[in-house]
């Protein structure tokens, strides 16, 4: 069967994301890539932990962090992970319509999260907590901004996947792409859980 | 047919767009070799300056630049790519694969490395090279004036991204694409070391990526990571750099171990002694490589407990390394040893590397390190390991695999001249440096007064560097002579043991017409012993799926190269720099977008054509 051919319910494999060698390679390669990403974020977390009390000329963490808004952002992002799980479940059942719908919800939630993060950053800058106000500011915006950059990349990724494949069913060529996006999205969400704990909760409580 | 297809386009276009791992290997070899010459030239300049007391050949800031670029070039732009050259040329063949897992990414990885290296070296012509040492310690690097260190950060960031891609590619290739029967414990040792090295790359390079980002933010965007006045901490740079930097040492040396294992076994006509112990030692060295980074920081003041733990962990690496040394010796023991050039380099490697290892254990003794620290003793140690280890290994691999990569055999007489001049020159250069260090000569300084009596040993060292240069020139002559003569060799000129020798010369671009069936360690040798003329195939001849060439990796890397320029001049050039950043990143993102937008299913080579093409070749 040609990898570009639309899959039917009859010939639908159990795991379309890794039914071909290319798919298998992408699947494994992406997991390994996420391993590298873990080191990337671990290094940022380590740097942040080393500098989180060096406020310089800016305000202290406990003065500025607004837990309610961060909590809402967290809920939005975790929900978007759930919707991407539903999307992958639909993918495994060859239910393209439902899959696309769930991915659109995921996309929307991702955009909402980004909006909240931008609002939050603007607010902090007004309070005098800037990238250059001290080591804490540099470390905070680098770590949280790096995560935000990942969210932005994910949003662009799923958006272009959805547009490119509109009107096309699942194939052994595009199924791995959808699947890998979901993996990526979970990873980005897990990193946020750590940010919520290490940056915001520890920043508020001390 | 893709061969006919490629013939329509120009040769240059073919090399720019190639996704063939064998061609990418050659690209890595040529560009890595070129940077080796650049780095070697810088080394010679350093040695001329240090030749006698109070020389005024290369002083002050110029010396700092040459010193920094020598280290940076040799590690990132010479040693790494030549290792990748061998991994690309050999690993898929050794495991019986038709390709690497991600041919497109493989090409992208090369072009990122290439443009990163070019960007870094353009600093010579654009106002001065980086001058803060290859380790770029903060705050020296954050306060370095001019754009030198910016070139260092952006150039290596781009090159490092390419390296990371290469690492992931080889991990997946080795895990997913082994031929039937090629279990992990039947993989040739070079493939094993490539595997562990790729794993180290995966976990070490992201730390460096972040380090470069932090340094860039401090320099370009006025962040305060390393500025103590604003609460920053320069020791963080040291931690991040060495969390990358120490595994990097093993990223470099493990493939050399792999090469030595292949060469010693082949030219002793014996299977490698203690194969499973060798595999275990390789993995253990890889693991321990991550546990020892703070031994670069004994004198920073981390405290006695930290120093002790890292000292003991460092010494522990001597054990698996010792296992390897003994196994090479036992492989030769009782073998029918053939001392051709490839094997001379391997045999020369063994005692040389032991000497480097011994001084390594000396340095691991934390209290003693307070004495050796930042002295020429350290310089002698790491050159014994990296040049006496890695470079001798790379030469050995080059002589060994040249017939596979180019279909030609390097000249043996010139090869022996190459070995002896380089080998003697090497020891002449670096052996005296141990004593210079113990006599109090510090590293990184551009001169020393006459009354310290360091002159004669320095002179010997410089003479040795000259001899090494002669060895390198002989090697270049050898390449020219070999290609002018152009005598083709068979696919298996060494009577080899592993699968890369099971295919005809020149290597078909699909590697194996039929995927081989592997029946044990040293798969080809087993078939030879069974009296078979060729590998037993695991499949009938059929259509072969191949990836399509693409120009996108080149253009994408060019985009990041342009963006890199923008970031370098962000502080001083204003709007033009901003435009370069936007255009460059735009090109990069547009290429990513095109890559996902255009379906690329590759193409098939048809069975009938393959059989026609293959006719007359003794497989």
Coordinates of N, CA, C and O in Angstrom, one line a residue, chain B residues 216-291:
Chain B
X216 N 24.6 34.5 25.3 CA 24.1 35.4 24.3 C 23.2 36.5 24.9 O 23.3 37.7 24.6
X217 N 22.3 36.0 25.8 CA 21.4 37.0 26.4 C 22.2 38.0 27.3 O 21.9 39.2 27.3
X218 N 23.2 37.5 28.0 CA 24.0 38.5 28.7 C 24.7 39.5 27.9 O 24.8 40.7 28.2
X219 N 25.2 39.0 26.7 CA 26.0 39.9 25.9 C 25.2 40.8 25.0 O 25.5 41.9 24.8
X220 N 24.1 40.2 24.4 CA 23.4 40.9 23.4 C 22.2 41.6 24.0 O 21.9 42.7 23.6
X221 N 21.5 41.0 25.0 CA 20.3 41.6 25.5 C 20.3 42.0 26.9 O 19.3 42.2 27.6
X222 N 21.6 42.2 27.4 CA 21.8 42.7 28.7 C 21.1 42.0 29.9 O 20.6 42.6 30.8
X223 N 21.1 40.7 29.8 CA 20.6 39.9 30.9 C 21.7 39.8 31.9 O 22.8 40.4 31.7
X224 N 21.4 39.3 33.1 CA 22.4 39.3 34.2 C 22.8 38.0 34.8 O 23.0 37.8 36.0
X225 N 22.8 36.9 33.9 CA 23.1 35.6 34.5 C 24.4 35.5 35.1 O 24.6 34.9 36.2
X226 N 25.4 36.2 34.6 CA 26.8 36.0 35.0 C 27.4 37.3 35.6 O 28.5 37.4 35.9
X227 N 26.5 38.3 35.8 CA 27.0 39.6 36.3 C 26.7 39.7 37.8 O 25.6 39.8 38.3
X228 N 27.8 39.5 38.6 CA 27.7 39.5 40.1 C 27.1 40.7 40.6 O 26.4 40.7 41.6
X229 N 27.3 41.9 40.0 CA 26.7 43.1 40.5 C 25.2 43.1 40.5 O 24.5 43.8 41.2
X230 N 24.6 42.3 39.6 CA 23.2 42.3 39.5 C 22.6 40.9 40.0 O 21.5 40.5 39.7
X231 N 23.4 40.3 40.8 CA 22.9 39.0 41.4 C 23.3 37.8 40.6 O 22.9 36.7 41.0
X232 N 24.0 37.9 39.5 CA 24.3 36.8 38.7 C 25.4 36.0 39.3 O 26.0 36.4 40.3
X233 N 25.7 34.8 38.7 CA 26.7 33.9 39.3 C 27.5 33.3 38.2 O 27.0 32.5 37.4
X234 N 28.8 33.6 38.1 CA 29.7 33.1 37.0 C 29.9 31.6 37.1 O 30.2 31.0 36.1
X235 N 29.8 31.1 38.3 CA 30.1 29.7 38.4 C 29.1 28.8 37.7 O 29.3 27.7 37.3
X236 N 27.8 29.4 37.5 CA 26.8 28.7 36.8 C 27.3 28.4 35.4 O 27.1 27.3 34.8
X237 N 28.0 29.3 34.8 CA 28.6 29.0 33.4 C 29.5 27.9 33.5 O 29.4 27.0 32.6
X238 N 30.4 27.8 34.5 CA 31.3 26.7 34.6 C 30.6 25.4 34.7 O 31.0 24.4 34.1
X239 N 29.6 25.3 35.6 CA 28.8 24.1 35.7 C 28.2 23.7 34.4 O 28.3 22.5 33.9
X240 N 27.5 24.6 33.7 CA 26.8 24.3 32.5 C 27.8 23.9 31.4 O 27.6 22.9 30.7
X241 N 28.9 24.6 31.3 CA 29.9 24.3 30.3 C 30.5 22.9 30.5 O 30.6 22.2 29.6
X242 N 30.8 22.6 31.7 CA 31.4 21.3 32.0 C 30.5 20.1 32.0 O 30.8 19.0 31.8
X243 N 29.2 20.4 32.4 CA 28.2 19.3 32.2 C 28.1 18.9 30.8 O 27.9 17.7 30.5
X244 N 28.3 19.8 29.9 CA 28.5 19.5 28.5 C 29.9 19.0 28.3 O 30.1 18.0 27.6
X245 N 30.8 19.8 28.8 CA 32.2 19.7 28.3 C 32.9 18.4 28.7 O 33.7 17.8 27.9
X246 N 32.6 17.8 29.9 CA 33.2 16.6 30.2 C 32.7 15.4 29.3 O 33.5 14.7 28.7
X247 N 31.4 15.2 29.2 CA 30.9 14.2 28.3 C 31.5 14.4 26.9 O 31.7 13.4 26.2
X248 N 31.7 15.6 26.5 CA 32.2 15.9 25.2 C 33.6 15.2 25.0 O 33.8 14.6 23.9
X249 N 34.4 15.1 26.0 CA 35.6 14.4 25.9 C 35.4 12.9 25.5 O 36.1 12.4 24.7
X250 N 34.3 12.3 26.1 CA 34.1 10.9 25.8 C 33.3 10.8 24.4 O 33.5 9.8 23.7
X251 N 32.6 11.8 24.1 CA 32.0 11.9 22.7 C 33.1 11.8 21.7 O 33.0 11.1 20.7
X252 N 34.2 12.4 22.0 CA 35.4 12.4 21.1 C 36.1 11.1 21.1 O 36.5 10.6 20.1
X253 N 36.4 10.6 22.3 CA 37.3 9.5 22.4 C 36.7 8.1 22.1 O 37.3 7.2 21.6
X254 N 35.4 8.0 22.5 CA 34.8 6.7 22.3 C 34.8 6.2 20.8 O 35.2 5.0 20.6
X255 N 34.5 7.0 19.8 CA 34.6 6.5 18.4 C 36.0 6.1 18.1 O 36.2 5.2 17.3
X256 N 37.0 6.8 18.7 CA 38.4 6.4 18.4 C 38.6 5.0 19.0 O 39.3 4.2 18.4
X257 N 38.1 4.8 20.2 CA 38.2 3.4 20.8 C 37.6 2.4 19.8 O 38.1 1.3 19.6
X258 N 36.5 2.8 19.2 CA 35.8 1.9 18.3 C 36.7 1.6 17.0 O 36.8 0.4 16.6
X259 N 37.3 2.6 16.5 CA 38.2 2.5 15.4 C 39.3 1.5 15.7 O 39.6 0.6 15.0
X260 N 39.9 1.8 16.8 CA 41.1 0.9 17.3 C 40.6 -0.5 17.3 O 41.3 -1.4 16.9
X261 N 39.4 -0.7 17.9 CA 39.0 -2.1 18.1 C 38.8 -2.8 16.7 O 39.1 -4.0 16.6
X262 N 38.3 -2.1 15.7 CA 38.1 -2.7 14.4 C 39.4 -3.0 13.8 O 39.7 -4.0 13.2
X263 N 40.3 -2.0 13.8 CA 41.6 -2.1 13.1 C 42.5 -3.2 13.7 O 43.1 -4.0 13.0
X264 N 42.6 -3.2 15.1 CA 43.5 -4.1 15.7 C 43.0 -5.5 15.5 O 43.8 -6.4 15.1
X265 N 41.7 -5.8 15.5 CA 41.1 -7.1 15.2 C 41.4 -7.5 13.8 O 41.9 -8.6 13.5
X266 N 41.1 -6.6 12.9 CA 41.3 -7.0 11.4 C 42.7 -7.3 11.1 O 43.0 -8.3 10.4
X267 N 43.7 -6.5 11.6 CA 45.1 -6.8 11.3 C 45.8 -7.7 12.2 O 47.0 -7.9 12.1
X268 N 45.1 -8.3 13.2 CA 45.6 -9.4 14.0 C 45.0 -10.7 13.5 O 45.4 -11.7 14.0
X269 N 44.1 -10.6 12.6 CA 43.4 -11.8 12.1 C 42.7 -12.6 13.2 O 42.7 -13.8 13.2
X270 N 42.2 -11.8 14.2 CA 41.5 -12.5 15.3 C 40.3 -11.7 15.6 O 40.2 -10.5 15.3
X271 N 39.3 -12.4 16.2 CA 38.2 -11.6 16.7 C 38.6 -10.8 17.9 O 39.6 -11.1 18.6
X272 N 37.9 -9.7 18.2 CA 38.3 -8.8 19.3 C 38.2 -9.6 20.6 O 37.2 -10.3 20.9
X273 N 39.3 -9.5 21.4 CA 39.3 -10.2 22.6 C 38.3 -9.5 23.6 O 38.2 -8.3 23.7
X274 N 37.5 -10.3 24.3 CA 36.6 -9.8 25.3 C 35.5 -8.8 24.8 O 35.3 -7.7 25.3
X275 N 34.9 -9.2 23.7 CA 33.9 -8.3 23.0 C 32.9 -7.8 24.0 O 32.6 -6.6 24.1
X276 N 32.3 -8.7 24.8 CA 31.2 -8.2 25.7 C 31.7 -7.3 26.8 O 31.1 -6.3 27.1
X277 N 33.0 -7.5 27.2 CA 33.6 -6.6 28.2 C 33.8 -5.3 27.6 O 33.7 -4.2 28.2
X278 N 34.2 -5.3 26.3 CA 34.4 -4.0 25.6 C 33.1 -3.2 25.5 O 33.1 -2.0 25.7
X279 N 32.0 -3.9 25.2 CA 30.8 -3.2 25.1 C 30.4 -2.6 26.4 O 30.0 -1.5 26.5
X280 N 30.5 -3.5 27.5 CA 30.2 -3.0 28.8 C 31.0 -1.8 29.2 O 30.5 -0.8 29.7
X281 N 32.3 -1.9 28.9 CA 33.2 -0.8 29.2 C 32.8 0.5 28.5 O 32.9 1.6 29.1
X282 N 32.4 0.3 27.2 CA 32.0 1.5 26.5 C 30.8 2.2 27.1 O 30.8 3.4 27.3
X283 N 29.8 1.4 27.5 CA 28.6 2.0 28.1 C 29.0 2.6 29.4 O 28.5 3.7 29.8
X284 N 29.8 1.9 30.2 CA 30.2 2.4 31.5 C 30.9 3.7 31.4 O 30.7 4.7 32.2
X285 N 31.8 3.8 30.5 CA 32.6 5.1 30.3 C 31.6 6.2 29.9 O 31.7 7.3 30.4
X286 N 30.6 5.9 29.1 CA 29.6 6.8 28.7 C 28.9 7.3 29.9 O 28.6 8.5 30.0
X287 N 28.5 6.4 30.7 CA 27.7 6.8 31.9 C 28.5 7.6 32.9 O 28.1 8.7 33.3
X288 N 29.7 7.1 33.2 CA 30.6 7.9 34.1 C 31.0 9.2 33.6 O 31.2 10.2 34.4
X289 N 31.0 9.4 32.3 CA 31.4 10.7 31.7 C 30.5 11.8 32.2 O 30.9 13.0 32.2
X290 N 29.3 11.5 32.6 CA 28.3 12.5 33.1 C 28.5 12.8 34.6 O 27.9 13.7 35.1
X291 N 29.3 12.0 35.2 CA 29.3 12.1 36.7 C 30.6 12.9 37.2 O 30.8 12.9 38.4

